[in-house]
């Protein structure tokens, strides 16, 4: 919920600067290791957006795969919280290189 | 309302000293009237980056699409880093205690503080939605404590800590313990500027908890399994729980304690004393 509120705060601020009447669409990017459940975010969003410029906004969430890189053999492969073994050499020396991003990519505003 | 943690949109954090009836110092949090949000305009020099603007057709209407590429937690993360810099400059060690409601965070502090206060000055920030009960319990030990009531907010954030620390004026070289609101979801996402996240879990909760809340255990530096005195009465494998925690947080420091009987507390206290020495 608090995360949904942070999104609403940020997009409202931006929309006001742009002179928007309302926000019709919000694009988010959520990495699989960001700790965000897209479903619960979608569930929380209407309550968080009530009475704001984002009240009727459509929430589009792009999920990005998380990638790990093996310190031993150098290969790169998808990872999750539970899967941290290199599929090629079985090493556990895996570093997460992407997939913890949580971004507001864009908003679409209506002038009216 | 939020399905995961039950927090609501109308929140307002209040700082209090133990025993204080009504709070002084209101923070209009989230959707307070007049848009009094907790943004720190200008202070961080976070100018609004330039963005591409182009037209975007959406269901036949012509809206204007504006690129943002903004980290959702940016405001909090920037302020958390400022807190961290302040703590480092004062040679403080700051711990953020996290758990489900009732796992024993306050009880653990009640045992930890008396054992350390001769070694190092200790101060506490208590986060709770309502009441100063926990701050009263800590205040009874005679150490400085501030209660932050988050209202319907389900976690502490970096701004609340920034303000609480200004009130608390912790000593140089001190240990600051922050007890977060009982919740395993949102508090994990909000960096407060702490050095270590300490997750407390009790044997009445189920040994698969680390798998249900992987992000929390992934972020944790220390995990304390509490209420081991109850192990004979519940179906809970400490070993399974530990393995599950290690699967999602590979370098977690693991302790098994009973705050009630004192079992295992020495290992935790010794480790913490060592950690205090190399701060
Ligand atoms: N049996 C047993 N009970 C414990 C132990 N530690 C704490 N408790 C009990 O658990 C209950 C909750 O403890 P608290 O310390 O208030 O828990 P908390 O995590 O601070 O709770 P919130 O702040 O409400 O989230 C109390 O009734 C404690 O007496 C333990 O080691 N064994
Ligand atoms: Mg407590
Ligand atoms: Zn490999």
Tab-separated table of C-alpha atoms and ligand atoms in Angstrom:
chain	number	residue	atom	x	y	z
A	1	UNK	CA	0.000	0.000	0.000
A	2	UNK	CA	2.674	2.449	0.986
A	3	UNK	CA	4.325	1.675	-2.307
A	4	UNK	CA	1.121	2.421	-4.195
A	5	UNK	CA	0.949	5.736	-2.334
A	6	UNK	CA	4.526	6.563	-3.305
A	7	UNK	CA	3.605	6.000	-6.927
A	8	UNK	CA	0.516	8.177	-6.687
A	9	UNK	CA	2.522	10.959	-5.010
A	10	UNK	CA	5.217	10.860	-7.670
A	11	UNK	CA	2.910	10.786	-10.685
A	12	UNK	CA	0.639	13.493	-9.275
A	13	UNK	CA	3.594	15.774	-8.715
A	14	UNK	CA	4.787	15.190	-12.254
A	15	UNK	CA	1.321	15.614	-13.741
A	16	UNK	CA	0.792	18.919	-11.901
A	17	UNK	CA	4.084	20.239	-13.248
A	18	UNK	CA	2.882	19.345	-16.719
A	19	UNK	CA	-0.469	21.047	-16.162
A	20	UNK	CA	-2.471	17.867	-16.492
A	21	UNK	CA	-6.190	17.604	-15.754
A	22	UNK	CA	-5.883	13.907	-15.040
A	23	UNK	CA	-3.676	10.900	-15.586
A	24	UNK	CA	-5.040	8.228	-17.882
A	25	UNK	CA	-2.214	5.721	-17.846
A	26	UNK	CA	0.830	4.837	-15.740
A	27	UNK	CA	3.575	2.530	-16.975
A	28	UNK	CA	5.650	0.772	-14.353
A	29	UNK	CA	8.652	-1.510	-14.633
A	30	UNK	CA	9.005	-4.129	-11.903
A	31	UNK	CA	11.979	-6.480	-11.751
A	32	UNK	CA	11.355	-9.970	-10.408
A	33	UNK	CA	13.732	-9.361	-7.519
A	34	UNK	CA	12.249	-5.999	-6.552
A	35	UNK	CA	10.070	-7.501	-3.837
A	36	UNK	CA	6.881	-6.216	-5.437
A	37	UNK	CA	3.857	-8.362	-6.169
A	38	UNK	CA	2.229	-6.864	-9.273
A	39	UNK	CA	-1.159	-8.327	-8.284
A	40	UNK	CA	-1.190	-6.773	-4.839
A	41	UNK	CA	0.009	-3.491	-6.282
A	42	UNK	CA	-2.903	-3.531	-8.734
A	43	UNK	CA	-5.218	-4.381	-5.886
A	44	UNK	CA	-3.980	-1.519	-3.705
A	45	UNK	CA	-3.749	1.082	-6.405
A	46	UNK	CA	-7.423	2.170	-6.659
A	47	UNK	CA	-7.569	2.901	-2.914
A	48	UNK	CA	-4.302	4.818	-3.060
A	49	UNK	CA	-5.398	6.837	-6.093
A	50	UNK	CA	-8.882	7.745	-4.870
A	51	UNK	CA	-9.479	11.484	-5.061
A	52	UNK	CA	-6.246	12.173	-6.942
A	53	UNK	CA	-5.386	12.977	-10.555
A	54	UNK	CA	-4.563	9.297	-10.972
A	55	UNK	CA	-8.010	8.108	-9.892
A	56	UNK	CA	-8.982	6.684	-13.288
A	57	UNK	CA	-5.522	5.802	-14.498
A	58	UNK	CA	-4.829	2.437	-16.081
A	59	UNK	CA	-1.848	0.766	-14.439
A	60	UNK	CA	0.394	-1.065	-16.908
A	61	UNK	CA	3.065	-3.183	-15.252
A	62	UNK	CA	5.950	-4.548	-17.240
A	63	UNK	CA	7.684	-7.344	-15.376
A	64	UNK	CA	11.374	-7.801	-16.056
A	65	UNK	CA	13.242	-11.012	-15.592
A	66	UNK	CA	16.059	-10.980	-13.040
A	67	UNK	CA	19.472	-12.017	-14.331
A	68	UNK	CA	22.362	-13.513	-12.426
A	69	UNK	CA	25.962	-13.782	-13.458
A	70	UNK	CA	28.239	-16.627	-12.407
A	71	UNK	CA	31.512	-15.592	-10.788
A	72	UNK	CA	33.145	-18.885	-11.778
A	73	UNK	CA	32.234	-19.471	-15.410
A	74	UNK	CA	30.894	-16.073	-16.400
A	75	UNK	CA	27.584	-17.233	-17.816
A	76	UNK	CA	24.416	-15.179	-17.429
A	77	UNK	CA	21.003	-16.701	-16.750
A	78	UNK	CA	17.586	-15.902	-15.211
A	79	UNK	CA	17.377	-16.118	-11.409
A	80	UNK	CA	14.694	-15.905	-8.746
A	81	UNK	CA	14.875	-15.642	-4.978
A	82	UNK	CA	15.102	-19.412	-4.779
A	83	UNK	CA	17.222	-20.275	-7.769
A	84	UNK	CA	20.765	-19.127	-7.274
A	85	UNK	CA	22.803	-21.982	-8.684
A	86	UNK	CA	24.629	-21.568	-11.974
A	87	UNK	CA	22.891	-23.920	-14.436
A	88	UNK	CA	26.168	-24.491	-16.304
A	89	UNK	CA	28.779	-25.159	-13.627
A	90	UNK	CA	26.614	-25.550	-10.486
A	91	UNK	CA	28.498	-22.783	-8.714
A	92	UNK	CA	26.676	-20.885	-5.970
A	93	UNK	CA	28.792	-17.788	-6.557
A	94	UNK	CA	26.026	-15.999	-8.400
A	95	UNK	CA	25.607	-12.245	-8.408
A	96	UNK	CA	22.275	-10.699	-9.300
A	97	UNK	CA	23.010	-8.215	-12.079
A	98	UNK	CA	19.521	-6.972	-12.927
A	99	UNK	CA	15.917	-7.399	-11.904
A	100	UNK	CA	15.648	-5.301	-8.767
A	101	UNK	CA	14.418	-2.212	-10.579
A	102	UNK	CA	11.123	-0.601	-9.649
A	103	UNK	CA	10.450	2.374	-11.892
A	104	UNK	CA	7.716	4.665	-13.028
A	105	UNK	CA	8.465	4.519	-16.734
A	106	UNK	CA	5.954	7.043	-18.014
A	107	UNK	CA	2.583	8.623	-17.450
A	108	UNK	CA	-0.021	9.639	-19.986
A	109	UNK	CA	-1.873	12.825	-19.125
A	110	UNK	CA	-5.039	14.453	-20.422
A	111	UNK	CA	-5.219	18.223	-20.491
A	112	UNK	CA	-8.936	18.568	-19.797
B	1	UNK	CA	-7.065	-1.231	1.885
B	2	UNK	CA	-4.037	-3.282	1.227
B	3	UNK	CA	-4.515	-7.035	1.170
B	4	UNK	CA	-0.989	-7.804	2.299
B	5	UNK	CA	-0.619	-5.505	5.272
B	6	UNK	CA	-3.917	-3.746	5.877
B	7	UNK	CA	-2.542	-0.232	5.796
B	8	UNK	CA	-4.682	2.579	4.493
B	9	UNK	CA	-4.191	5.829	2.617
B	10	UNK	CA	-5.051	8.359	5.357
B	11	UNK	CA	-1.931	8.325	7.440
B	12	UNK	CA	-0.162	10.764	9.682
B	13	UNK	CA	2.928	9.952	11.696
B	14	UNK	CA	3.194	11.361	15.192
B	15	UNK	CA	6.299	11.494	17.392
B	16	UNK	CA	5.919	11.027	21.132
B	17	UNK	CA	7.970	10.555	24.242
B	18	UNK	CA	6.911	7.693	26.537
B	19	UNK	CA	3.765	8.523	28.511
B	20	UNK	CA	2.933	11.567	26.416
B	21	UNK	CA	-0.756	11.712	25.689
B	22	UNK	CA	-1.109	13.571	22.448
B	23	UNK	CA	1.709	13.943	20.044
B	24	UNK	CA	3.545	17.108	19.275
B	25	UNK	CA	5.050	17.552	15.887
B	26	UNK	CA	2.664	16.243	13.300
B	27	UNK	CA	3.858	14.922	10.070
B	28	UNK	CA	1.335	15.028	7.318
B	29	UNK	CA	1.974	11.829	5.625
B	30	UNK	CA	0.774	10.682	2.275
B	31	UNK	CA	-2.518	12.294	1.336
B	32	UNK	CA	-2.820	15.090	3.833
B	33	UNK	CA	-4.817	18.102	2.737
B	34	UNK	CA	-3.040	20.670	0.645
B	35	UNK	CA	-0.726	18.052	-0.770
B	36	UNK	CA	1.662	18.316	2.173
B	37	UNK	CA	3.676	15.321	1.099
B	38	UNK	CA	6.955	14.201	2.443
B	39	UNK	CA	8.906	15.227	-0.606
B	40	UNK	CA	12.100	17.084	-0.145
B	41	UNK	CA	12.056	19.448	-3.042
B	42	UNK	CA	15.302	21.107	-3.791
B	43	UNK	CA	17.019	19.823	-0.683
B	44	UNK	CA	18.594	16.990	-2.550
B	45	UNK	CA	19.209	18.989	-5.661
B	46	UNK	CA	17.009	16.532	-7.460
B	47	UNK	CA	16.131	18.671	-10.389
B	48	UNK	CA	13.464	17.240	-12.567
B	49	UNK	CA	15.225	15.494	-15.339
B	50	UNK	CA	14.329	16.283	-18.875
B	51	UNK	CA	12.068	13.891	-20.540
B	52	UNK	CA	10.883	13.057	-23.951
B	53	UNK	CA	7.386	14.144	-24.752
B	54	UNK	CA	5.392	12.638	-27.525
B	55	UNK	CA	1.813	12.042	-28.372
B	56	UNK	CA	0.207	8.828	-27.515
B	57	UNK	CA	-3.121	7.549	-28.686
B	58	UNK	CA	-5.003	5.694	-26.009
B	59	UNK	CA	-8.395	4.231	-26.779
B	60	UNK	CA	-8.940	6.860	-29.435
B	61	UNK	CA	-8.142	9.814	-27.130
B	62	UNK	CA	-5.008	11.834	-27.571
B	63	UNK	CA	-3.251	11.945	-24.257
B	64	UNK	CA	0.292	13.151	-23.819
B	65	UNK	CA	2.804	10.546	-22.755
B	66	UNK	CA	5.600	11.770	-20.514
B	67	UNK	CA	8.684	9.697	-19.809
B	68	UNK	CA	9.729	9.614	-16.148
B	69	UNK	CA	12.084	6.672	-15.553
B	70	UNK	CA	11.908	7.489	-11.872
B	71	UNK	CA	12.676	5.059	-9.088
B	72	UNK	CA	9.476	4.708	-7.059
B	73	UNK	CA	11.414	4.731	-3.807
B	74	UNK	CA	13.813	7.502	-4.817
B	75	UNK	CA	12.760	10.086	-2.221
B	76	UNK	CA	13.052	7.556	0.555
B	77	UNK	CA	16.357	6.159	-0.660
B	78	UNK	CA	17.961	9.593	-0.940
B	79	UNK	CA	16.959	10.514	2.571
B	80	UNK	CA	18.012	7.109	3.923
B	81	UNK	CA	21.486	7.737	2.552
B	82	UNK	CA	21.581	11.089	4.323
B	83	UNK	CA	20.605	9.371	7.584
B	84	UNK	CA	23.317	6.793	6.948
B	85	UNK	CA	25.927	9.508	6.480
B	86	UNK	CA	24.894	11.137	9.758
B	87	UNK	CA	25.098	7.815	11.596
B	88	UNK	CA	28.504	7.039	10.127
B	89	UNK	CA	29.887	10.437	11.024
B	90	UNK	CA	28.797	9.887	14.618
B	91	UNK	CA	30.216	6.355	14.672
B	92	UNK	CA	26.833	4.937	15.536
B	93	UNK	CA	25.635	1.418	14.867
B	94	UNK	CA	22.002	1.421	13.776
B	95	UNK	CA	19.851	-1.714	13.748
B	96	UNK	CA	16.438	-1.986	12.129
B	97	UNK	CA	14.365	-4.740	13.836
B	98	UNK	CA	11.671	-6.286	11.670
B	99	UNK	CA	9.130	-9.047	12.260
B	100	UNK	CA	5.514	-10.085	12.109
B	101	UNK	CA	3.426	-8.645	14.967
B	102	UNK	CA	4.293	-10.257	18.294
B	103	UNK	CA	7.447	-12.205	17.373
B	104	UNK	CA	9.254	-10.610	20.309
B	105	UNK	CA	11.084	-7.494	19.055
B	106	UNK	CA	10.356	-5.405	22.144
B	107	UNK	CA	11.050	-8.331	24.485
B	108	UNK	CA	14.398	-8.880	22.752
B	109	UNK	CA	15.294	-5.206	23.196
B	110	UNK	CA	14.335	-5.428	26.873
B	111	UNK	CA	16.997	-8.135	27.284
B	112	UNK	CA	19.570	-6.708	24.884
B	113	UNK	CA	19.708	-3.151	26.211
B	114	UNK	CA	20.548	-3.932	29.879
B	115	UNK	CA	23.322	-6.245	28.687
B	116	UNK	CA	24.926	-3.585	26.485
B	117	UNK	CA	24.313	-0.263	28.151
B	118	UNK	CA	27.508	-0.474	30.183
B	119	UNK	CA	29.452	-1.034	26.985
B	120	UNK	CA	27.813	1.590	24.782
B	121	UNK	CA	25.139	4.306	25.023
B	122	UNK	CA	21.833	2.975	23.653
B	123	UNK	CA	18.842	4.845	22.216
B	124	UNK	CA	15.639	3.465	20.718
B	125	UNK	CA	13.065	4.502	18.131
B	126	UNK	CA	9.796	2.573	18.424
B	127	UNK	CA	7.505	2.324	15.419
B	128	UNK	CA	3.879	1.355	15.929
B	129	UNK	CA	0.602	2.251	14.326
B	130	UNK	CA	-0.964	3.274	17.654
B	131	UNK	CA	-0.043	3.563	21.347
B	132	UNK	CA	3.208	4.256	23.181
B	133	UNK	CA	3.173	0.854	24.925
B	134	UNK	CA	6.461	-0.321	23.453
B	135	UNK	CA	8.159	3.039	24.098
B	136	UNK	CA	6.900	2.902	27.696
B	137	UNK	CA	8.441	-0.560	28.099
B	138	UNK	CA	11.782	0.664	26.747
B	139	UNK	CA	11.543	3.962	28.661
B	140	UNK	CA	11.252	1.923	31.868
B	141	UNK	CA	14.820	0.757	31.232
B	142	UNK	CA	15.944	4.363	31.471
B	143	UNK	CA	17.280	4.805	27.943
B	144	UNK	CA	16.232	7.610	25.562
B	145	UNK	CA	13.328	6.530	23.378
B	146	UNK	CA	10.982	8.129	20.840
B	147	UNK	CA	7.742	6.579	19.685
B	148	UNK	CA	6.748	7.119	16.073
B	149	UNK	CA	3.077	6.397	15.526
B	150	UNK	CA	2.501	5.746	11.870
B	151	UNK	CA	-1.309	5.812	12.093
B	152	UNK	CA	-2.562	3.523	9.359
B	153	UNK	CA	0.891	3.436	7.726
B	154	UNK	CA	2.372	-0.023	7.972
B	155	UNK	CA	6.099	0.776	8.108
B	156	UNK	CA	8.651	3.372	9.128
B	157	UNK	CA	10.286	5.444	6.426
B	158	UNK	CA	13.503	7.437	6.215
B	159	UNK	CA	11.780	10.772	6.870
B	160	UNK	CA	10.231	9.547	10.120
B	161	UNK	CA	13.669	8.379	11.261
B	162	UNK	CA	15.273	11.640	10.183
B	163	UNK	CA	12.816	13.588	12.329
B	164	UNK	CA	12.914	11.188	15.258
B	165	UNK	CA	16.706	11.302	15.348
B	166	UNK	CA	16.657	15.109	15.519
B	167	UNK	CA	14.434	14.843	18.604
B	168	UNK	CA	16.422	12.028	20.137
B	169	UNK	CA	19.882	13.556	19.677
B	170	UNK	CA	21.692	10.230	20.081
B	171	UNK	CA	25.212	10.230	21.502
B	172	UNK	CA	28.349	9.701	19.433
B	173	UNK	CA	29.492	6.056	19.354
B	174	UNK	CA	26.025	4.895	20.422
B	175	UNK	CA	23.856	1.968	19.435
B	176	UNK	CA	20.496	2.990	17.958
B	177	UNK	CA	17.819	0.287	17.832
B	178	UNK	CA	14.829	0.935	15.610
B	179	UNK	CA	11.799	-1.312	16.140
B	180	UNK	CA	9.800	-1.252	12.936
B	181	UNK	CA	6.041	-1.777	12.688
B	182	UNK	CA	5.136	-5.476	12.915
B	183	UNK	CA	4.796	-6.459	9.245
B	184	UNK	CA	7.005	-8.487	6.912
B	185	UNK	CA	6.118	-6.812	3.632
B	186	UNK	CA	6.420	-3.037	3.328
B	187	UNK	CA	9.123	-2.389	5.970
B	188	UNK	CA	11.565	-4.458	3.918
B	189	UNK	CA	11.306	-2.008	1.037
B	190	UNK	CA	11.990	1.158	2.988
B	191	UNK	CA	15.637	1.779	3.768
B	192	UNK	CA	15.962	3.866	6.928
B	193	UNK	CA	19.729	4.351	6.758
B	194	UNK	CA	20.439	1.480	9.148
B	195	UNK	CA	23.630	-0.576	9.077
B	196	UNK	CA	21.859	-3.900	9.615
B	197	UNK	CA	18.391	-5.341	9.209
B	198	UNK	CA	17.564	-7.796	11.999
B	199	UNK	CA	14.565	-10.041	11.327
B	200	UNK	CA	12.909	-11.737	14.290
B	201	UNK	CA	10.752	-14.788	13.686
B	202	UNK	CA	9.151	-16.974	16.345
B	203	UNK	CA	8.528	-20.714	16.378
B	204	UNK	CA	4.760	-20.156	16.434
B	205	UNK	CA	4.869	-18.790	12.901
B	206	UNK	CA	5.700	-21.697	10.585
B	207	UNK	CA	9.134	-22.687	9.313
B	208	UNK	CA	8.301	-21.787	5.706
B	209	UNK	CA	8.018	-18.098	6.571
B	210	UNK	CA	11.296	-17.188	4.800
B	211	UNK	CA	9.889	-18.638	1.580
B	212	UNK	CA	6.618	-16.748	1.941
B	213	UNK	CA	8.410	-13.444	2.490
B	214	UNK	CA	11.550	-13.941	0.406
B	215	UNK	CA	12.253	-10.260	-0.063
B	216	UNK	CA	12.393	-9.608	3.672
B	217	UNK	CA	14.817	-12.482	4.260
B	218	UNK	CA	16.805	-11.574	1.165
B	219	UNK	CA	17.339	-8.101	2.601
B	220	UNK	CA	18.070	-9.296	6.151
B	221	UNK	CA	21.577	-9.297	7.625
B	222	UNK	CA	20.642	-11.090	10.841
B	223	UNK	CA	17.820	-13.504	11.607
B	224	UNK	CA	16.833	-14.339	15.183
B	225	UNK	CA	14.581	-17.316	15.772
B	226	UNK	CA	12.762	-16.574	19.034
B	227	UNK	CA	10.539	-18.468	21.480
B	228	UNK	CA	12.559	-21.678	21.218
B	229	UNK	CA	11.173	-22.558	24.677
B	230	UNK	CA	7.939	-23.380	22.828
B	231	UNK	CA	9.542	-25.833	20.364
B	232	UNK	CA	8.247	-28.923	22.229
B	233	UNK	CA	4.682	-27.704	21.789
B	234	UNK	CA	4.602	-26.656	18.162
B	235	UNK	CA	5.278	-28.280	14.831
B	236	UNK	CA	8.282	-26.286	13.792
B	237	UNK	CA	11.712	-27.361	12.625
B	238	UNK	CA	14.403	-24.826	13.450
B	239	UNK	CA	16.700	-26.547	10.958
B	240	UNK	CA	14.168	-26.315	8.112
B	241	UNK	CA	13.522	-22.678	8.938
B	242	UNK	CA	17.241	-21.949	8.883
B	243	UNK	CA	17.689	-23.703	5.550
B	244	UNK	CA	14.772	-21.777	4.075
B	245	UNK	CA	16.207	-18.498	5.322
B	246	UNK	CA	19.609	-19.336	3.825
B	247	UNK	CA	18.029	-20.128	0.469
B	248	UNK	CA	16.824	-16.567	0.050
B	249	UNK	CA	19.432	-14.694	2.092
B	250	UNK	CA	22.756	-16.438	1.600
B	251	UNK	CA	24.858	-14.591	4.147
B	252	UNK	CA	22.380	-14.227	7.017
B	253	UNK	CA	23.759	-14.418	10.575
B	254	UNK	CA	21.493	-16.920	12.318
B	255	UNK	CA	20.649	-17.075	16.035
B	256	UNK	CA	18.224	-19.254	17.991
B	257	UNK	CA	17.034	-17.782	21.276
B	258	UNK	CA	14.348	-17.830	23.897
B	259	UNK	CA	13.993	-14.310	25.183
B	260	UNK	CA	11.816	-15.780	27.941
B	261	UNK	CA	14.348	-18.268	29.366
B	262	UNK	CA	17.452	-16.429	28.151
B	263	UNK	CA	18.574	-19.442	26.147
B	264	UNK	CA	20.891	-18.533	23.258
B	265	UNK	CA	20.947	-14.825	24.092
B	266	UNK	CA	24.664	-14.881	24.902
B	267	UNK	CA	25.594	-15.801	21.328
B	268	UNK	CA	23.541	-12.905	19.994
B	269	UNK	CA	24.967	-10.459	22.544
B	270	UNK	CA	28.551	-11.573	21.937
B	271	UNK	CA	28.125	-11.202	18.217
B	272	UNK	CA	26.614	-7.741	18.652
B	273	UNK	CA	29.447	-6.642	20.955
B	274	UNK	CA	31.994	-7.768	18.382
B	275	UNK	CA	30.083	-5.920	15.688
B	276	UNK	CA	30.069	-2.787	17.862
B	277	UNK	CA	33.833	-2.927	18.195
B	278	UNK	CA	34.501	-2.821	14.486
B	279	UNK	CA	31.949	-0.170	13.675
C	1	LIG	N1	7.076	-18.190	25.237
C	1	LIG	C1	7.739	-17.101	24.855
C	1	LIG	N2	7.060	-15.943	24.700
C	1	LIG	C2	7.747	-14.849	24.294
C	1	LIG	C3	9.140	-14.896	24.039
C	1	LIG	N3	9.531	-13.657	23.634
C	1	LIG	C4	8.431	-12.873	23.655
C	1	LIG	N4	7.348	-13.588	24.058
C	1	LIG	C5	5.961	-13.097	24.215
C	1	LIG	O1	5.436	-12.742	22.964
C	1	LIG	C6	4.544	-11.643	23.067
C	1	LIG	C7	4.906	-10.530	22.105
C	1	LIG	O2	6.193	-10.035	22.443
C	1	LIG	P1	6.644	-8.565	22.041
C	1	LIG	O3	8.059	-8.417	22.472
C	1	LIG	O4	5.660	-7.544	22.496
C	1	LIG	O5	6.574	-8.680	20.464
C	1	LIG	P2	6.798	-7.534	19.353
C	1	LIG	O6	7.462	-8.187	18.191
C	1	LIG	O7	7.489	-6.373	19.960
C	1	LIG	O8	5.302	-7.172	18.997
C	1	LIG	P3	4.746	-5.912	18.162
C	1	LIG	O9	5.568	-4.707	18.569
C	1	LIG	O10	3.324	-5.803	18.575
C	1	LIG	O11	4.896	-6.260	16.716
C	1	LIG	C8	4.596	-11.214	24.520
C	1	LIG	O12	3.492	-11.754	25.188
C	1	LIG	C9	5.901	-11.811	25.019
C	1	LIG	O13	5.864	-12.092	26.400
C	1	LIG	C10	9.825	-16.154	24.216
C	1	LIG	O14	11.033	-16.279	24.016
C	1	LIG	N5	9.061	-17.209	24.610
C	2	LIG	MG1	6.945	-4.374	19.946
C	3	LIG	ZN1	28.949	-21.014	-13.684
